[in-house]
One Martini backbone bead per residue (centre of mass of N, CA, C, O) as a GRO file, in nm:
protein
  209
    1MET     BB    1  -0.689  -1.197  -0.299
    2THR     BB    2  -0.942  -1.336  -0.410
    3SER     BB    3  -1.143  -1.109  -0.333
    4ALA     BB    4  -1.015  -0.889  -0.517
    5VAL     BB    5  -1.062  -1.034  -0.781
    6ASP     BB    6  -1.368  -1.055  -0.755
    7THR     BB    7  -1.420  -0.753  -0.740
    8LEU     BB    8  -1.303  -0.676  -1.021
    9ARG     BB    9  -1.498  -0.855  -1.179
   10LYS     BB   10  -1.752  -0.704  -1.091
   11CYS     BB   11  -1.640  -0.432  -1.235
   12GLY     BB   12  -1.514  -0.563  -1.534
   13LEU     BB   13  -1.257  -0.740  -1.501
   14HIS     BB   14  -1.075  -0.926  -1.751
   15ASN     BB   15  -0.956  -1.122  -1.966
   16ALA     BB   16  -0.721  -0.957  -2.182
   17MET     BB   17  -0.693  -0.690  -2.064
   18LEU     BB   18  -0.635  -0.335  -2.045
   19ALA     BB   19  -0.495  -0.189  -1.759
   20MET     BB   20  -0.526   0.084  -1.510
   21ASP     BB   21  -0.332   0.209  -1.224
   22LEU     BB   22  -0.404   0.514  -1.091
   23GLY     BB   23  -0.235   0.535  -0.820
   24CYS     BB   24  -0.108   0.250  -0.703
   25GLY     BB   25   0.120   0.238  -0.522
   26LEU     BB   26   0.170  -0.084  -0.368
   27GLY     BB   27  -0.049  -0.274  -0.531
   28HIS     BB   28  -0.327  -0.376  -0.412
   29TYR     BB   29  -0.469  -0.370  -0.717
   30THR     BB   30  -0.259  -0.466  -0.922
   31ILE     BB   31  -0.243  -0.765  -0.856
   32PRO     BB   32  -0.543  -0.852  -0.905
   33ALA     BB   33  -0.544  -0.738  -1.193
   34ALA     BB   34  -0.326  -0.930  -1.309
   35ILE     BB   35  -0.489  -1.184  -1.251
   36SER     BB   36  -0.750  -1.111  -1.411
   37VAL     BB   37  -0.607  -1.077  -1.706
   38GLY     BB   38  -0.367  -1.237  -1.735
   39SER     BB   39  -0.144  -1.339  -1.984
   40GLU     BB   40  -0.322  -1.168  -2.211
   41GLY     BB   41  -0.274  -0.934  -2.023
   42ARG     BB   42  -0.250  -0.592  -1.884
   43VAL     BB   43  -0.075  -0.364  -1.655
   44VAL     BB   44  -0.079  -0.019  -1.568
   45ALA     BB   45   0.139   0.125  -1.331
   46VAL     BB   46   0.077   0.442  -1.164
   47ASP     BB   47   0.335   0.662  -1.026
   48TYR     BB   48   0.532   0.934  -0.880
   49ASP     BB   49   0.669   0.735  -0.664
   50LYS     BB   50   0.964   0.574  -0.654
   51LYS     BB   51   0.967   0.439  -0.377
   52ILE     BB   52   0.698   0.292  -0.398
   53LEU     BB   53   0.764   0.134  -0.668
   54LYS     BB   54   0.969  -0.054  -0.541
   55GLY     BB   55   0.760  -0.205  -0.371
   56THR     BB   56   0.584  -0.295  -0.606
   57SER     BB   57   0.795  -0.461  -0.758
   58GLN     BB   58   0.844  -0.664  -0.528
   59ARG     BB   59   0.554  -0.771  -0.505
   60LEU     BB   60   0.539  -0.878  -0.795
   61LEU     BB   61   0.777  -1.070  -0.771
   62ASP     BB   62   0.663  -1.238  -0.532
   63ALA     BB   63   0.396  -1.312  -0.715
   64GLY     BB   64   0.487  -1.380  -1.019
   65LEU     BB   65   0.452  -1.111  -1.197
   66SER     BB   66   0.473  -1.005  -1.570
   67ASN     BB   67   0.197  -0.810  -1.653
   68VAL     BB   68   0.355  -0.535  -1.557
   69ASP     BB   69   0.368  -0.179  -1.606
   70ILE     BB   70   0.586   0.051  -1.476
   71THR     BB   71   0.503   0.402  -1.402
   72CYS     BB   72   0.672   0.708  -1.363
   73ALA     BB   73   0.399   0.927  -1.302
   74ASN     BB   74   0.171   1.148  -1.391
   75HIS     BB   75  -0.125   1.237  -1.547
   76LEU     BB   76   0.056   1.440  -1.750
   77GLU     BB   77   0.270   1.176  -1.834
   78LEU     BB   78   0.077   0.999  -2.074
   79GLY     BB   79   0.138   1.050  -2.389
   80HIS     BB   80   0.242   0.747  -2.467
   81VAL     BB   81  -0.045   0.669  -2.443
   82PRO     BB   82  -0.280   0.562  -2.626
   83ASP     BB   83  -0.558   0.616  -2.757
   84SER     BB   84  -0.804   0.409  -2.683
   85SER     BB   85  -0.648   0.151  -2.497
   86ILE     BB   86  -0.829   0.123  -2.241
   87ASP     BB   87  -1.054  -0.085  -2.062
   88PHE     BB   88  -0.943  -0.036  -1.750
   89LEU     BB   89  -0.981   0.225  -1.494
   90MET     BB   90  -0.820   0.307  -1.191
   91ILE     BB   91  -0.944   0.517  -0.904
   92TYR     BB   92  -0.799   0.458  -0.588
   93ASP     BB   93  -0.765   0.671  -0.346
   94MET     BB   94  -0.679   0.968  -0.539
   95ILE     BB   95  -0.870   1.212  -0.629
   96HIS     BB   96  -0.807   1.416  -0.383
   97THR     BB   97  -0.496   1.479  -0.512
   98ASN     BB   98  -0.645   1.585  -0.780
   99PRO     BB   99  -0.716   1.768  -1.051
  100ARG     BB  100  -0.998   1.721  -1.231
  101ILE     BB  101  -0.951   1.896  -1.489
  102GLU     BB  102  -0.702   1.705  -1.561
  103ILE     BB  103  -0.782   1.393  -1.526
  104PHE     BB  104  -1.042   1.338  -1.699
  105PRO     BB  105  -0.930   1.391  -1.988
  106VAL     BB  106  -0.721   1.166  -1.973
  107ILE     BB  107  -0.915   0.931  -1.929
  108LYS     BB  108  -1.083   0.980  -2.184
  109ARG     BB  109  -0.847   0.927  -2.384
  110LEU     BB  110  -0.763   0.629  -2.287
  111LEU     BB  111  -1.038   0.520  -2.319
  112LYS     BB  112  -1.247   0.324  -2.442
  113SER     BB  113  -1.520   0.258  -2.588
  114GLY     BB  114  -1.685   0.120  -2.309
  115GLY     BB  115  -1.511   0.166  -2.095
  116THR     BB  116  -1.377   0.156  -1.755
  117LEU     BB  117  -1.447   0.355  -1.469
  118SER     BB  118  -1.297   0.305  -1.150
  119VAL     BB  119  -1.431   0.412  -0.824
  120LEU     BB  120  -1.256   0.510  -0.514
  121ALA     BB  121  -1.395   0.690  -0.229
  122PHE     BB  122  -1.338   0.882   0.049
  123GLY     BB  123  -1.349   1.134   0.291
  124GLU     BB  124  -1.146   1.331   0.139
  125ILE     BB  125  -1.375   1.450  -0.060
  126ARG     BB  126  -1.486   1.670   0.148
  127ILE     BB  127  -1.301   1.853   0.022
  128GLN     BB  128  -1.364   2.137  -0.111
  129LYS     BB  129  -1.416   2.244  -0.449
  130LYS     BB  130  -1.369   2.398  -0.709
  131GLU     BB  131  -1.434   2.376  -1.035
  132TYR     BB  132  -1.094   2.335  -1.079
  133GLY     BB  133  -0.980   2.177  -0.811
  134GLN     BB  134  -0.970   2.385  -0.586
  135PHE     BB  135  -0.912   2.490  -0.289
  136ILE     BB  136  -1.111   2.587  -0.018
  137LYS     BB  137  -1.080   2.866   0.196
  138SER     BB  138  -1.121   3.000   0.477
  139GLU     BB  139  -1.067   3.273   0.674
  140ILE     BB  140  -0.923   3.064   0.895
  141GLY     BB  141  -0.782   2.825   0.701
  142LYS     BB  142  -0.999   2.617   0.653
  143ASN     BB  143  -1.154   2.362   0.533
  144ILE     BB  144  -1.419   2.308   0.342
  145THR     BB  145  -1.702   2.092   0.401
  146ASP     BB  146  -1.872   1.813   0.305
  147PRO     BB  147  -2.074   1.589   0.291
  148TYR     BB  148  -2.008   1.294   0.162
  149ARG     BB  149  -2.255   1.256  -0.029
  150GLU     BB  150  -2.224   1.532  -0.163
  151ALA     BB  151  -1.937   1.488  -0.269
  152LEU     BB  152  -2.007   1.237  -0.438
  153THR     BB  153  -2.208   1.374  -0.624
  154LYS     BB  154  -2.010   1.574  -0.747
  155LEU     BB  155  -1.821   1.364  -0.866
  156HIS     BB  156  -2.029   1.223  -1.049
  157ASN     BB  157  -2.103   1.474  -1.214
  158GLU     BB  158  -1.822   1.515  -1.334
  159ILE     BB  159  -1.799   1.245  -1.478
  160GLN     BB  160  -2.057   1.282  -1.654
  161PHE     BB  161  -1.961   1.539  -1.804
  162TYR     BB  162  -1.730   1.350  -1.959
  163GLY     BB  163  -1.904   1.086  -2.064
  164PHE     BB  164  -2.029   0.920  -1.822
  165SER     BB  165  -2.185   0.614  -1.698
  166LEU     BB  166  -2.348   0.445  -1.470
  167SER     BB  167  -2.324   0.075  -1.433
  168SER     BB  168  -2.202   0.015  -1.132
  169VAL     BB  169  -2.211  -0.135  -0.790
  170VAL     BB  170  -1.972  -0.218  -0.534
  171GLU     BB  171  -2.038  -0.308  -0.219
  172SER     BB  172  -1.806  -0.289   0.040
  173GLU     BB  173  -1.507  -0.378  -0.126
  174GLY     BB  174  -1.344  -0.143  -0.060
  175VAL     BB  175  -1.012  -0.042   0.048
  176HIS     BB  176  -0.857   0.143   0.314
  177PHE     BB  177  -0.496   0.169   0.330
  178ASP     BB  178  -0.375   0.405   0.495
  179HIS     BB  179  -0.348   0.277   0.788
  180PHE     BB  180  -0.156   0.041   0.702
  181HIS     BB  181   0.082   0.287   0.638
  182SER     BB  182   0.060   0.411   0.932
  183ALA     BB  183   0.255   0.493   1.194
  184TYR     BB  184   0.046   0.619   1.378
  185HIS     BB  185  -0.155   0.373   1.389
  186TRP     BB  186   0.045   0.163   1.489
  187LYS     BB  187   0.115   0.314   1.751
  188LYS     BB  188  -0.178   0.344   1.863
  189TYR     BB  189  -0.275   0.017   1.814
  190GLY     BB  190  -0.018  -0.192   1.737
  191ASP     BB  191  -0.237  -0.274   1.510
  192VAL     BB  192  -0.320  -0.333   1.152
  193ARG     BB  193  -0.587  -0.480   1.015
  194LEU     BB  194  -0.750  -0.559   0.735
  195ASP     BB  195  -1.035  -0.618   0.882
  196SER     BB  196  -1.032  -0.299   1.000
  197LEU     BB  197  -1.078  -0.160   0.745
  198GLU     BB  198  -1.215   0.047   0.547
  199ARG     BB  199  -1.514   0.059   0.358
  200GLY     BB  200  -1.625   0.076   0.006
  201ASP     BB  201  -1.761   0.188  -0.277
  202ILE     BB  202  -1.773   0.086  -0.621
  203TYR     BB  203  -1.763   0.285  -0.913
  204ASN     BB  204  -1.897   0.227  -1.246
  205PHE     BB  205  -1.797   0.364  -1.564
  206ALA     BB  206  -1.900   0.441  -1.883
  207ASN     BB  207  -1.766   0.508  -2.195
  208GLU     BB  208  -1.902   0.767  -2.397
  209LYS     BB  209  -1.846   0.817  -2.767
   0.00000   0.00000   0.00000
């Protein structure tokens, strides 16, 4: 957990900030974020899956953390969160499941001027999207894919289109937790250790308003 806290601090998350973990899942980054912001800060953990959030709540309870507000919602159901209120917003391993034309304007509204959008994306972003975030299907019904670096460049270009500029990169410290929760991979390998999970770069963008 200490390493995850250190990673988030490298990304720009510090004491007394208001952070949001959008698509928080089981809270793998919510917990270190709550530690990073301390008792004077708060974390808003957002996910649409009630069942998953029960697990997140239990993990926060076990960790003795009380500075996290859990919100069951999707990205279009955050109208209650005030404009320009978030200092640091994480989208870690979730952008491939959401239409970007919907999610980036929401993020833009929520972040303070100068606030940080922190992005971690793995190979799933290779599924090519149309301009408005729609899946492109080939004639034989399979997804058309880009090389990962090309897909990552497209993602970064879209983020910058919405008024963000790349401020820092934390290399190889993001963790791909999908296999850790996959019954298929546990059955296949017998054990899935944290130190065996895929690593990725975390890209941090400043909100320019």
